[in-house]
Coordinates of C-alpha atoms in Angstrom, one line a residue:
M1 CA -37.9 -25.1 159.9
L2 CA -37.9 -28.9 159.5
L3 CA -35.4 -28.8 156.6
E4 CA -32.8 -27.5 158.8
K5 CA -32.9 -30.7 160.8
I6 CA -31.8 -32.8 157.8
E7 CA -28.0 -32.6 158.0
Q8 CA -27.1 -36.1 157.0
A9 CA -28.5 -39.4 155.6
N10 CA -31.3 -40.9 157.7
D11 CA -32.1 -37.7 159.6
I12 CA -35.5 -37.8 158.0
K13 CA -36.4 -40.7 160.3
Q14 CA -36.4 -38.3 163.2
I15 CA -39.3 -36.3 161.6
A16 CA -42.7 -37.0 163.0
E17 CA -45.1 -38.6 160.5
S18 CA -47.6 -35.8 161.0
D19 CA -44.9 -33.4 159.7
Y20 CA -44.1 -35.2 156.5
G21 CA -46.4 -32.9 154.5
V22 CA -44.7 -29.8 155.9
L23 CA -41.3 -31.2 155.1
A24 CA -42.4 -32.0 151.5
Q25 CA -43.6 -28.4 151.1
E26 CA -40.3 -27.0 152.5
I27 CA -38.3 -29.1 150.1
R28 CA -40.4 -27.9 147.1
E29 CA -40.1 -24.2 148.2
F30 CA -36.3 -24.8 148.5
L31 CA -36.0 -26.4 145.0
I32 CA -38.0 -23.8 143.4
H33 CA -36.1 -20.9 144.8
S34 CA -32.7 -22.6 144.3
I35 CA -33.2 -23.7 140.7
S36 CA -34.7 -20.3 139.8
E37 CA -31.2 -18.9 140.5
T38 CA -29.0 -21.7 139.2
G39 CA -31.1 -23.5 136.7
G40 CA -31.5 -27.2 136.6
H41 CA -34.1 -30.0 136.4
L42 CA -37.1 -28.7 138.2
G43 CA -40.3 -30.5 137.0
S44 CA -39.0 -34.0 137.6
N45 CA -37.7 -33.2 141.1
L46 CA -40.9 -31.5 142.2
G47 CA -42.7 -34.7 141.2
A48 CA -40.4 -37.0 143.1
V49 CA -40.3 -35.3 146.5
E50 CA -42.7 -37.6 148.4
L51 CA -41.3 -40.7 146.6
T52 CA -37.7 -39.8 147.6
M53 CA -38.9 -39.1 151.2
A54 CA -40.6 -42.5 151.3
L55 CA -37.5 -44.3 150.0
H56 CA -35.3 -42.5 152.7
L57 CA -37.8 -43.3 155.5
F58 CA -37.9 -47.0 154.5
L59 CA -34.2 -47.6 153.7
N60 CA -31.0 -47.2 155.7
L61 CA -28.4 -45.3 153.7
P62 CA -25.7 -45.8 152.5
E63 CA -25.9 -49.5 153.4
D64 CA -29.1 -49.8 151.3
K65 CA -28.8 -48.6 147.7
I66 CA -30.9 -46.4 145.4
I67 CA -30.0 -46.3 141.7
W68 CA -31.6 -43.3 140.0
D69 CA -32.3 -43.8 136.3
V70 CA -30.9 -40.7 134.5
G71 CA -30.6 -39.2 137.8
H72 CA -32.0 -35.8 137.0
Q73 CA -34.8 -36.4 139.7
S74 CA -32.3 -36.9 142.5
Y75 CA -32.2 -33.4 144.0
T76 CA -34.4 -34.3 147.0
H77 CA -32.1 -37.4 147.6
K78 CA -29.2 -34.9 147.7
I79 CA -31.0 -32.7 150.2
L80 CA -31.9 -35.7 152.4
T81 CA -28.3 -36.8 152.4
G82 CA -27.0 -33.5 153.8
R83 CA -26.1 -31.7 150.6
R84 CA -28.5 -28.8 150.8
D85 CA -25.8 -26.3 151.1
G86 CA -24.3 -27.6 147.8
F87 CA -27.2 -26.2 145.8
V88 CA -25.6 -22.7 145.8
N89 CA -23.2 -24.1 143.3
L90 CA -25.4 -26.6 141.6
R91 CA -24.1 -27.6 138.2
K92 CA -21.3 -24.9 138.4
F93 CA -17.7 -25.8 137.9
G94 CA -16.2 -27.3 141.0
G95 CA -19.7 -27.4 142.5
M96 CA -22.4 -30.1 143.1
S97 CA -23.5 -32.1 140.1
G98 CA -27.1 -32.2 138.9
F99 CA -26.8 -36.0 138.8
P100 CA -25.8 -38.8 141.3
K101 CA -22.0 -38.9 141.6
R102 CA -20.2 -41.7 143.6
K103 CA -17.3 -39.3 144.3
E104 CA -19.8 -36.8 145.8
S105 CA -21.4 -39.0 148.4
A106 CA -21.5 -42.5 149.7
C107 CA -25.3 -42.4 149.3
D108 CA -24.8 -42.1 145.5
C109 CA -24.0 -45.7 144.6
F110 CA -24.0 -45.3 140.9
D111 CA -23.3 -42.5 138.5
T112 CA -26.0 -42.0 136.0
G113 CA -27.0 -39.5 133.3
H114 CA -28.3 -41.5 130.4
S115 CA -31.6 -43.3 130.3
S116 CA -32.8 -46.8 131.0
T117 CA -29.7 -48.0 132.9
S118 CA -31.0 -48.4 136.5
I119 CA -32.5 -51.7 136.4
S120 CA -29.3 -53.3 134.8
A121 CA -27.1 -51.6 137.4
G122 CA -29.4 -52.6 140.2
L123 CA -29.6 -56.1 139.0
G124 CA -25.7 -56.2 139.0
M125 CA -25.7 -54.9 142.6
V126 CA -28.2 -57.5 143.7
K127 CA -26.0 -60.3 142.3
A128 CA -22.9 -58.9 143.8
R129 CA -24.8 -58.6 147.2
D130 CA -25.9 -62.2 147.0
I131 CA -22.6 -63.7 146.0
Q132 CA -21.0 -61.9 148.9
G133 CA -23.7 -62.9 151.4
G134 CA -25.0 -59.3 151.9
K135 CA -28.5 -58.5 153.3
N136 CA -29.0 -55.0 152.2
T137 CA -31.9 -53.7 150.1
I138 CA -31.4 -52.6 146.5
V139 CA -33.8 -50.3 144.8
S140 CA -33.8 -49.1 141.2
V141 CA -35.9 -46.1 140.4
I142 CA -37.0 -45.8 136.7
G143 CA -39.3 -43.3 135.0
D144 CA -42.0 -44.2 132.6
G145 CA -40.1 -42.4 129.9
S146 CA -36.9 -44.4 130.6
L147 CA -39.1 -47.5 130.4
T148 CA -39.4 -46.8 126.6
G149 CA -35.7 -47.7 126.2
G150 CA -34.9 -51.3 125.2
M151 CA -32.2 -51.7 127.6
A152 CA -34.7 -51.6 130.5
Y153 CA -36.5 -54.6 129.1
E154 CA -33.3 -56.5 128.6
A155 CA -32.7 -56.0 132.3
L156 CA -36.3 -57.0 133.2
N157 CA -35.9 -60.1 131.2
N158 CA -32.9 -61.2 133.3
A159 CA -34.4 -59.8 136.6
S160 CA -37.3 -62.2 136.2
R161 CA -35.1 -65.1 137.1
L162 CA -34.0 -63.7 140.5
E163 CA -34.8 -65.7 143.6
T164 CA -33.8 -63.0 146.0
N165 CA -35.2 -59.6 146.6
F166 CA -34.8 -56.7 144.1
I167 CA -37.2 -53.7 144.2
I168 CA -37.8 -51.7 141.0
V169 CA -39.8 -48.4 141.5
L170 CA -41.6 -47.3 138.4
N171 CA -42.1 -43.5 138.7
D172 CA -44.9 -42.8 136.4
N173 CA -45.7 -39.2 135.8
N174 CA -47.9 -39.8 132.8
M175 CA -51.4 -39.6 134.1
S176 CA -52.9 -41.9 131.5
I177 CA -53.5 -44.7 134.0
S178 CA -54.4 -42.6 137.0
E179 CA -57.9 -44.2 137.0
N180 CA -56.3 -47.4 138.3
V181 CA -55.5 -45.7 141.6
G182 CA -58.4 -46.7 143.9
G183 CA -59.9 -49.2 146.3
V184 CA -59.8 -52.2 144.1
S185 CA -56.2 -51.7 143.4
K186 CA -55.3 -51.3 147.1
Y187 CA -57.4 -54.3 148.0
L188 CA -55.8 -56.5 145.4
N189 CA -52.3 -55.3 146.4
N190 CA -53.1 -56.3 150.1
I191 CA -54.2 -59.7 149.1
R192 CA -51.3 -60.4 146.7
T193 CA -48.7 -59.1 149.1
A194 CA -50.1 -60.5 152.4
D195 CA -48.1 -63.2 154.2
M196 CA -50.8 -65.8 153.4
Y197 CA -50.6 -65.1 149.6
L198 CA -46.8 -65.3 149.8
D199 CA -47.1 -68.5 151.7
L200 CA -49.3 -69.9 149.0
K201 CA -46.7 -69.2 146.3
E202 CA -43.7 -70.3 148.3
G203 CA -45.3 -73.2 150.3
V204 CA -48.4 -74.7 148.8
Y205 CA -47.1 -74.8 145.3
K206 CA -44.0 -76.6 146.4
S207 CA -45.8 -79.1 148.7
L208 CA -48.2 -80.0 145.8
L209 CA -45.6 -80.4 143.2
G210 CA -44.3 -84.0 142.8
K211 CA -47.5 -85.7 144.2
S212 CA -49.7 -87.7 141.8
Y213 CA -52.4 -85.0 141.7
G214 CA -50.1 -82.1 142.4
D215 CA -49.2 -80.8 138.9
K216 CA -52.8 -80.8 137.8
V217 CA -54.0 -78.9 140.9
V218 CA -51.1 -76.4 140.7
N219 CA -51.8 -75.7 137.1
Q220 CA -55.5 -75.2 137.8
I221 CA -54.8 -72.8 140.6
R222 CA -52.4 -70.9 138.4
R223 CA -54.8 -70.7 135.5
A224 CA -57.7 -69.4 137.8
K225 CA -55.4 -66.9 139.4
S226 CA -54.0 -65.7 136.2
S227 CA -57.4 -65.3 134.6
F228 CA -58.6 -63.3 137.5
K229 CA -55.6 -61.1 137.5
H230 CA -55.8 -60.5 133.8
L231 CA -59.3 -59.3 134.3
V232 CA -58.8 -56.9 137.2
V233 CA -55.1 -56.4 138.0
P234 CA -53.0 -53.9 136.2
G235 CA -49.3 -54.7 135.4
M236 CA -49.9 -58.2 134.1
F237 CA -47.1 -57.6 131.6
F238 CA -44.5 -57.6 134.4
E239 CA -46.4 -60.5 136.2
D240 CA -46.2 -62.7 133.1
M241 CA -42.5 -62.1 132.9
G242 CA -42.1 -63.3 136.5
I243 CA -41.8 -60.0 138.1
T244 CA -44.3 -59.3 141.0
Y245 CA -46.3 -56.1 140.3
L246 CA -47.6 -53.8 143.1
G247 CA -49.6 -50.8 142.4
P248 CA -50.5 -48.3 141.2
V249 CA -49.9 -46.2 144.3
D250 CA -50.3 -42.5 144.8
G251 CA -46.7 -41.2 144.6
H252 CA -47.5 -38.3 146.8
N253 CA -48.9 -40.5 149.7
I254 CA -45.8 -41.1 151.8
S255 CA -47.3 -43.6 154.2
A256 CA -48.8 -45.7 151.4
M257 CA -45.5 -46.0 149.6
V258 CA -43.6 -46.8 152.8
H259 CA -46.1 -49.6 153.5
L260 CA -45.8 -51.0 150.0
L261 CA -42.1 -50.8 150.1
G262 CA -42.2 -53.0 153.2
E263 CA -44.4 -55.5 151.5
A264 CA -42.1 -55.5 148.4
R265 CA -39.1 -56.4 150.6
K266 CA -40.9 -59.6 151.7
I267 CA -40.8 -60.9 148.1
R268 CA -38.0 -63.3 147.1
G269 CA -37.6 -62.1 143.6
A270 CA -37.9 -59.0 141.5
V271 CA -40.9 -56.8 142.3
L272 CA -42.0 -53.7 140.5
L273 CA -43.8 -51.0 142.6
H274 CA -45.7 -48.7 140.2
V275 CA -45.9 -45.1 141.6
I276 CA -48.1 -42.4 140.1
T277 CA -46.6 -38.9 140.4
Q278 CA -47.3 -35.4 138.9
K279 CA -44.4 -33.7 137.2
G280 CA -43.9 -30.2 138.4
K281 CA -46.2 -30.7 141.4
G282 CA -46.5 -27.7 143.7
Y283 CA -45.4 -25.1 141.2
A284 CA -48.1 -23.9 138.8
P285 CA -46.0 -22.9 135.8
A286 CA -44.2 -26.3 135.9
E287 CA -47.6 -28.2 136.2
R288 CA -48.9 -26.3 133.2
H289 CA -45.6 -26.7 131.1
P290 CA -43.7 -29.7 132.4
A291 CA -41.5 -29.9 129.3
R292 CA -40.4 -26.3 129.6
F293 CA -39.3 -27.0 133.3
H294 CA -37.6 -30.3 132.6
G295 CA -34.3 -28.6 132.3
A296 CA -34.9 -24.9 133.2
E297 CA -32.7 -22.0 132.9
P298 CA -32.8 -19.4 135.8
F299 CA -36.4 -18.0 135.9
D300 CA -38.7 -15.5 137.7
I301 CA -40.6 -17.5 140.3
E302 CA -43.7 -15.5 140.1
T303 CA -44.2 -15.9 136.3
G304 CA -41.9 -18.9 135.4
I305 CA -40.3 -16.8 132.6
P306 CA -36.6 -17.2 132.1
S307 CA -34.6 -14.4 133.7
K308 CA -32.4 -13.9 130.6
P309 CA -34.6 -14.5 127.6
Q310 CA -32.8 -15.8 124.5
S311 CA -31.8 -12.8 122.3
K312 CA -30.6 -14.7 119.2
A313 CA -31.6 -17.9 117.4
N314 CA -29.6 -20.9 118.4
Y315 CA -28.5 -23.8 116.2
T316 CA -31.6 -25.8 117.2
D317 CA -33.8 -23.0 116.0
I318 CA -32.0 -22.9 112.7
F319 CA -32.3 -26.6 112.2
S320 CA -36.0 -26.5 113.0
T321 CA -36.6 -23.8 110.4
V322 CA -34.6 -25.6 107.8
M323 CA -36.4 -28.9 108.5
C324 CA -39.8 -27.3 107.9
K325 CA -38.7 -25.9 104.7
L326 CA -37.2 -29.2 103.5
G327 CA -40.3 -31.0 104.5
Q328 CA -42.3 -28.6 102.4
R329 CA -40.1 -29.0 99.4
E330 CA -39.5 -32.8 99.5
E331 CA -42.3 -35.1 100.4
K332 CA -39.9 -38.0 101.1
V333 CA -38.3 -36.1 104.0
A334 CA -39.1 -37.7 107.4
A335 CA -37.9 -36.7 110.8
I336 CA -37.1 -39.0 113.7
T337 CA -36.4 -38.2 117.4
A338 CA -35.8 -40.2 120.5
A339 CA -38.3 -38.7 122.9
M340 CA -37.0 -35.1 122.3
P341 CA -39.2 -33.2 119.8
D342 CA -38.7 -29.9 121.7
G343 CA -35.0 -30.3 122.6
T344 CA -34.0 -31.1 119.0
G345 CA -36.3 -28.6 117.3
L346 CA -38.6 -31.0 115.6
K347 CA -41.9 -29.9 117.3
R348 CA -42.7 -27.5 114.4
F349 CA -42.0 -30.3 111.8
R350 CA -44.3 -32.6 113.8
N351 CA -47.1 -30.0 113.8
M352 CA -46.8 -29.4 110.0
Y353 CA -46.1 -33.1 108.8
P354 CA -47.4 -35.4 111.5
D355 CA -47.4 -38.4 109.1
R356 CA -43.7 -37.9 108.5
F357 CA -42.6 -37.3 112.1
F358 CA -41.7 -40.2 114.4
D359 CA -40.9 -40.0 118.1
V360 CA -39.7 -43.5 119.0
G361 CA -39.2 -42.8 122.7
I362 CA -35.9 -43.0 124.6
A363 CA -34.7 -45.7 122.2
E364 CA -31.8 -44.4 120.2
E365 CA -30.8 -47.8 118.7
H366 CA -34.2 -48.3 117.4
A367 CA -34.4 -44.7 116.0
V368 CA -31.3 -45.4 113.8
T369 CA -32.4 -48.9 112.6
F370 CA -35.8 -47.5 111.9
A371 CA -34.4 -44.8 109.9
A372 CA -32.4 -47.3 108.0
G373 CA -35.6 -49.1 107.2
L374 CA -37.3 -45.9 106.1
A375 CA -34.3 -45.1 103.8
A376 CA -34.3 -48.7 102.3
G377 CA -38.0 -48.1 101.7
G378 CA -37.4 -45.0 99.6
L379 CA -37.8 -42.1 102.1
R380 CA -35.1 -39.6 103.2
P381 CA -35.0 -39.8 107.0
I382 CA -33.3 -37.2 109.2
V383 CA -32.4 -38.4 112.7
A384 CA -32.1 -35.6 115.2
I385 CA -30.3 -36.8 118.4
Y386 CA -28.0 -35.2 120.9
S387 CA -24.3 -36.1 120.4
S388 CA -23.9 -37.8 123.7
F389 CA -27.1 -39.9 123.2
L390 CA -26.3 -40.9 119.6
Q391 CA -23.3 -42.9 120.8
R392 CA -25.8 -45.3 122.3
A393 CA -26.7 -46.4 118.8
Y394 CA -23.1 -46.9 117.4
D395 CA -23.7 -50.5 116.3
Q396 CA -26.9 -49.5 114.4
I397 CA -25.1 -46.7 112.7
L398 CA -22.3 -49.1 111.6
H399 CA -24.3 -52.1 110.9
D400 CA -27.7 -51.0 109.7
V401 CA -26.9 -47.6 108.0
C402 CA -23.4 -47.5 106.9
L403 CA -22.8 -51.1 105.9
Q404 CA -25.7 -50.7 103.4
N405 CA -24.7 -47.2 102.5
L406 CA -28.2 -45.9 103.2
P407 CA -28.9 -42.2 102.8
V408 CA -29.7 -41.4 106.4
I409 CA -28.9 -37.8 107.6
F410 CA -27.9 -37.5 111.3
A411 CA -28.5 -34.1 112.8
I412 CA -26.3 -34.2 115.8
D413 CA -27.3 -31.5 118.3
R414 CA -25.3 -30.4 121.4
A415 CA -22.0 -31.4 119.8
G416 CA -19.0 -30.3 121.8
L417 CA -19.1 -29.0 125.3
V418 CA -22.7 -28.5 126.7
G419 CA -21.8 -27.2 130.1
S420 CA -23.8 -27.7 133.3
D421 CA -25.0 -31.3 132.7
G422 CA -21.4 -32.5 132.9
E423 CA -19.5 -35.7 131.9
T424 CA -22.6 -37.7 130.8
H425 CA -23.8 -35.1 128.5
Q426 CA -20.7 -33.4 126.9
G427 CA -20.8 -34.1 123.1
I428 CA -17.1 -34.6 122.7
F429 CA -16.8 -38.0 121.2
D430 CA -18.9 -38.0 118.1
L431 CA -16.2 -37.1 115.6
S432 CA -14.1 -39.9 116.9
Y433 CA -16.7 -42.7 116.9
L434 CA -18.3 -41.7 113.7
S435 CA -15.0 -41.3 111.9
S436 CA -14.2 -45.0 112.6
I437 CA -17.1 -46.2 110.4
P438 CA -16.8 -46.8 106.7
N439 CA -19.2 -44.9 104.4
M440 CA -20.0 -42.3 107.0
H441 CA -19.4 -38.6 106.1
I442 CA -19.1 -35.9 108.7
M443 CA -19.7 -32.2 108.3
A444 CA -19.7 -29.3 110.8
P445 CA -21.0 -25.8 110.0
K446 CA -19.1 -22.6 110.9
N447 CA -22.3 -20.5 111.3
K448 CA -26.0 -20.6 111.0
W449 CA -26.2 -20.2 107.2
E450 CA -23.7 -23.0 106.7
L451 CA -26.0 -25.3 108.8
S452 CA -28.8 -24.6 106.4
D453 CA -26.5 -25.2 103.3
M454 CA -25.2 -28.4 104.8
M455 CA -28.7 -29.7 105.4
K456 CA -29.6 -29.1 101.7
F457 CA -26.4 -30.6 100.6
A458 CA -26.9 -33.7 102.6
L459 CA -30.4 -34.1 101.3
A460 CA -29.1 -34.0 97.7
S461 CA -26.6 -36.6 98.5
A462 CA -27.4 -40.3 98.5
M463 CA -25.1 -41.4 101.3
P464 CA -24.9 -41.5 105.2
I465 CA -24.1 -38.0 106.4
A466 CA -23.7 -36.6 109.9
I467 CA -23.9 -32.9 110.6
R468 CA -22.8 -31.8 114.0
Y469 CA -23.6 -28.5 115.6
P470 CA -23.2 -27.0 119.1
R471 CA -25.7 -26.0 121.7
G472 CA -26.5 -22.3 122.2
E473 CA -26.5 -19.2 120.2
A474 CA -25.9 -19.6 116.5
F475 CA -22.8 -17.8 115.2
D476 CA -23.9 -15.1 112.6
G477 CA -20.4 -13.9 111.7
L478 CA -18.7 -14.5 108.2
K479 CA -22.1 -14.1 106.5
D480 CA -20.4 -13.2 103.2
N481 CA -18.2 -16.4 103.3
R482 CA -20.7 -18.7 101.8
A483 CA -19.0 -20.6 99.1
P484 CA -21.0 -23.5 97.6
I485 CA -20.5 -26.8 99.5
V486 CA -18.3 -29.2 97.5
F487 CA -18.0 -32.8 98.7
G488 CA -14.8 -33.3 100.8
R489 CA -13.7 -29.8 100.2
S490 CA -12.8 -27.1 102.9
E491 CA -13.4 -23.4 102.6
A492 CA -10.5 -20.9 102.6
I493 CA -11.4 -17.8 104.6
Y494 CA -8.0 -16.0 104.8
E495 CA -4.9 -16.8 102.9
E496 CA -1.6 -15.6 104.3
E497 CA 1.7 -17.1 105.4
D498 CA 3.5 -18.4 108.5
I499 CA 0.7 -20.2 110.3
I500 CA -2.5 -21.9 109.0
L501 CA -5.5 -22.8 111.1
F502 CA -7.9 -25.5 110.1
A503 CA -10.9 -25.0 112.3
V504 CA -13.9 -27.5 112.6
G505 CA -17.4 -26.1 113.0
S506 CA -17.8 -24.2 116.3
M507 CA -14.0 -23.5 116.5
V508 CA -14.1 -21.3 113.4
K509 CA -15.5 -18.5 115.7
V510 CA -12.6 -19.1 118.2
A511 CA -10.1 -19.3 115.3
L512 CA -11.1 -15.8 114.1
E513 CA -10.0 -14.5 117.6
V514 CA -6.9 -16.5 117.6
R515 CA -6.0 -15.1 114.2
E516 CA -6.4 -11.6 115.4
Q517 CA -4.2 -12.1 118.4
L518 CA -1.5 -13.6 116.3
K519 CA -1.6 -10.7 113.8
D520 CA -1.4 -8.3 116.7
R521 CA 1.9 -10.0 117.6
G522 CA 3.2 -9.7 114.0
Y523 CA 2.4 -13.2 112.6
S524 CA 0.6 -13.7 109.4
C525 CA -2.1 -16.4 109.7
S526 CA -4.3 -18.3 107.1
L527 CA -7.7 -19.6 108.3
V528 CA -9.5 -22.6 106.7
N529 CA -13.0 -23.7 107.6
A530 CA -12.6 -27.5 107.5
R531 CA -16.3 -28.2 106.7
F532 CA -15.7 -31.9 106.2
V533 CA -14.2 -34.0 109.0
K534 CA -14.5 -37.1 107.0
P535 CA -13.2 -37.1 104.4
I536 CA -10.6 -34.5 105.2
D537 CA -9.6 -32.1 102.4
E538 CA -6.3 -33.7 101.4
E539 CA -5.7 -31.2 98.7
A540 CA -6.0 -28.2 101.1
V541 CA -3.7 -29.9 103.7
R542 CA -1.2 -30.7 101.0
A543 CA -1.1 -27.1 99.8
A544 CA -0.8 -25.9 103.4
C545 CA 2.3 -28.0 103.9
A546 CA 3.9 -26.4 101.0
E547 CA 3.1 -22.8 102.1
H548 CA 3.2 -22.8 105.9
K549 CA 5.7 -24.0 108.5
L550 CA 2.9 -24.8 111.1
I551 CA -0.5 -26.3 110.6
V552 CA -2.9 -25.9 113.5
T553 CA -6.1 -28.0 113.8
M554 CA -8.8 -26.9 116.1
E555 CA -11.8 -29.0 117.1
E556 CA -14.3 -29.3 120.0
N557 CA -13.9 -33.1 120.3
V558 CA -11.4 -35.3 122.1
A559 CA -8.0 -35.6 120.5
S560 CA -8.1 -39.4 120.1
G561 CA -9.7 -40.2 116.7
G562 CA -10.5 -36.7 115.9
Y563 CA -9.9 -34.3 113.0
G564 CA -6.4 -33.2 114.0
E565 CA -5.3 -36.9 114.3
K566 CA -6.4 -37.4 110.6
V567 CA -4.6 -34.3 109.4
R568 CA -1.4 -35.3 111.2
S569 CA -1.6 -38.8 109.8
Y570 CA -2.0 -37.5 106.3
V571 CA 0.9 -35.1 106.7
D572 CA 3.1 -38.0 107.9
E573 CA 1.9 -40.1 105.1
I574 CA 3.0 -37.7 102.5
G575 CA 6.3 -37.0 104.2
A576 CA 5.7 -33.2 104.4
A577 CA 8.1 -31.0 106.5
A578 CA 5.3 -29.0 108.0
Q579 CA 4.6 -29.5 111.7
V580 CA 1.0 -30.1 112.9
L581 CA -0.3 -28.9 116.3
T582 CA -3.6 -30.4 117.2
I583 CA -5.9 -28.3 119.5
A584 CA -8.5 -30.6 120.9
I585 CA -10.1 -31.7 124.1
P586 CA -7.9 -33.9 126.3
D587 CA -8.9 -37.6 126.2
E588 CA -10.8 -37.4 129.4
Y589 CA -14.3 -36.8 130.8
V590 CA -15.1 -33.1 131.2
E591 CA -17.1 -32.1 134.3
H592 CA -19.9 -29.7 134.6
G593 CA -19.5 -25.9 134.5
N594 CA -20.0 -22.9 132.3
V595 CA -18.8 -23.7 128.8
E596 CA -16.5 -20.7 128.4
L597 CA -14.9 -21.5 131.8
L598 CA -14.5 -25.2 130.8
K599 CA -12.8 -24.2 127.5
R600 CA -10.2 -22.2 129.5
E601 CA -9.7 -25.1 131.9
I602 CA -9.0 -27.6 129.1
G603 CA -7.0 -25.2 126.9
I604 CA -9.3 -24.6 123.8
D605 CA -10.1 -21.0 124.4
A606 CA -8.5 -18.3 122.2
D607 CA -5.9 -17.2 124.8
S608 CA -4.8 -20.6 125.6
I609 CA -4.5 -21.6 122.0
V610 CA -2.5 -18.5 121.1
K611 CA 0.0 -19.4 123.8
R612 CA 0.5 -23.0 122.6
I613 CA 0.8 -21.8 118.9
L614 CA 3.4 -19.2 119.8
T615 CA 5.4 -21.6 121.9
H616 CA 5.4 -24.2 119.2
Y617 CA 6.1 -21.8 116.3
V618 CA 9.0 -20.1 118.1
S619 CA 10.6 -23.5 118.7
L620 CA 10.3 -24.2 115.0
T621 CA 12.0 -21.0 113.9
E622 CA 14.8 -20.8 116.3

């Protein structure tokens, strides 16, 4: 087995060229079997096997650097750098991350998890190399999806001024330009990257410039060359920016990619190598349904069907259903997503109301300002974005939506701990960063029915409103507790003495368990569903201070800037004697792992909370 010969970085260089295809097949089989048990990003990794092999054959790691955009396609890179055994615990607590991590390997030079960052990071590494007199090769790998993000173009704009080598690999698994792969493209690439061609650019131009006839001749050559390129050469957008374009090249032809990488390294400047790959290649279910296998749960290899089918509706399902109903009732409702119609549950809305659905690509900043424009134009836009991705559009929320007090609704999916994707994807900051913005109002539903009620309430309100809800199965308890939503008011679920719990959204379910444990120990305990994080229900907090010795706030958000901080501040402001205990996520990044395990580790599970409450309450009553 060839794969067993790969124990550390650069071992692939000992594999015979005639065996590259065999090794690629072994890697695919390993990935399919491994991810079928652990879950993970499958489709993108199957498509990038040969591309990754070519990079490792060409480069010398860790001296040379590969920056992976997003990084969910770096599994083969991990295998080729000696981390094959780590796949047993892939994305599990304490195990190997599903993304590049500097602390995990010297071959991971930059931590990634969000889109469109690799060119900026790579350009920074290039300049650091040049300033320090280094000679290593820097390669940024970016997908065609990530190239929809504006940050990538900001980086390209700056990269165009480079006078030293920087290789950008565009991994394009959208087959819309597959017809450009062929003899003409290869021929033109050979001409444009040949030494004679490079000598013309670097030598002839410079020798002609400054002579009496030089400028005219140079300009004529450039115009002729440019006209010919525009006619037959793809990628002129990059060329016109000053970035040399090579490709397209078959992303499953290792020898061709290694050859072009060699040509790319000769260029003194930024060069973009356009590689065409097939997402899910080598596994029929993933080839047929690439979106389903982008981030896959454990599955049956033969059928591709998840091993543990979902039994109950999740919050995304509830949101999807409500959106379709709102779209039917109100013709001004529009839906916006940043390249995630499936993940956010807007696919059904898109199918029913295509004229009012907008997928803007991986461009969260544009999504928000676009929504502001829709609202200013008289529509009622609902922006559905994951919590950890919405933070990329903080300025647009502040400046374009809230400054004008426009009625944009933010449906914030995956709020709180999301688990296996780790630090870059945990949605644990939204309450803090949104709360800092004037005119923003924030809600969190306790169960699936309240999510529906909050969506309807938000649509009836002419102001910016964010509704945050967690990943996973929707809580269906407390069905009979469905008091009408009143702006800025919480919902009393149980009214007793001693201790009062103010729980935000997903923590209501945990609070029910905490309350039962406290009652079993002889303590009476009130429970309030906060509903609104901004504004907080000051009247309910004031009443709680008068009737309880201890107020406990519970939220699935970092402590700094969160709900508990606001309650504590208000209690201090009114000079109340009641003590406030804030239960929140510590102000730190939370690594990957099972959500319930993570909750225990950071102390926001029911057992941990009960211990903290009892310790605090006993000290108050002694």
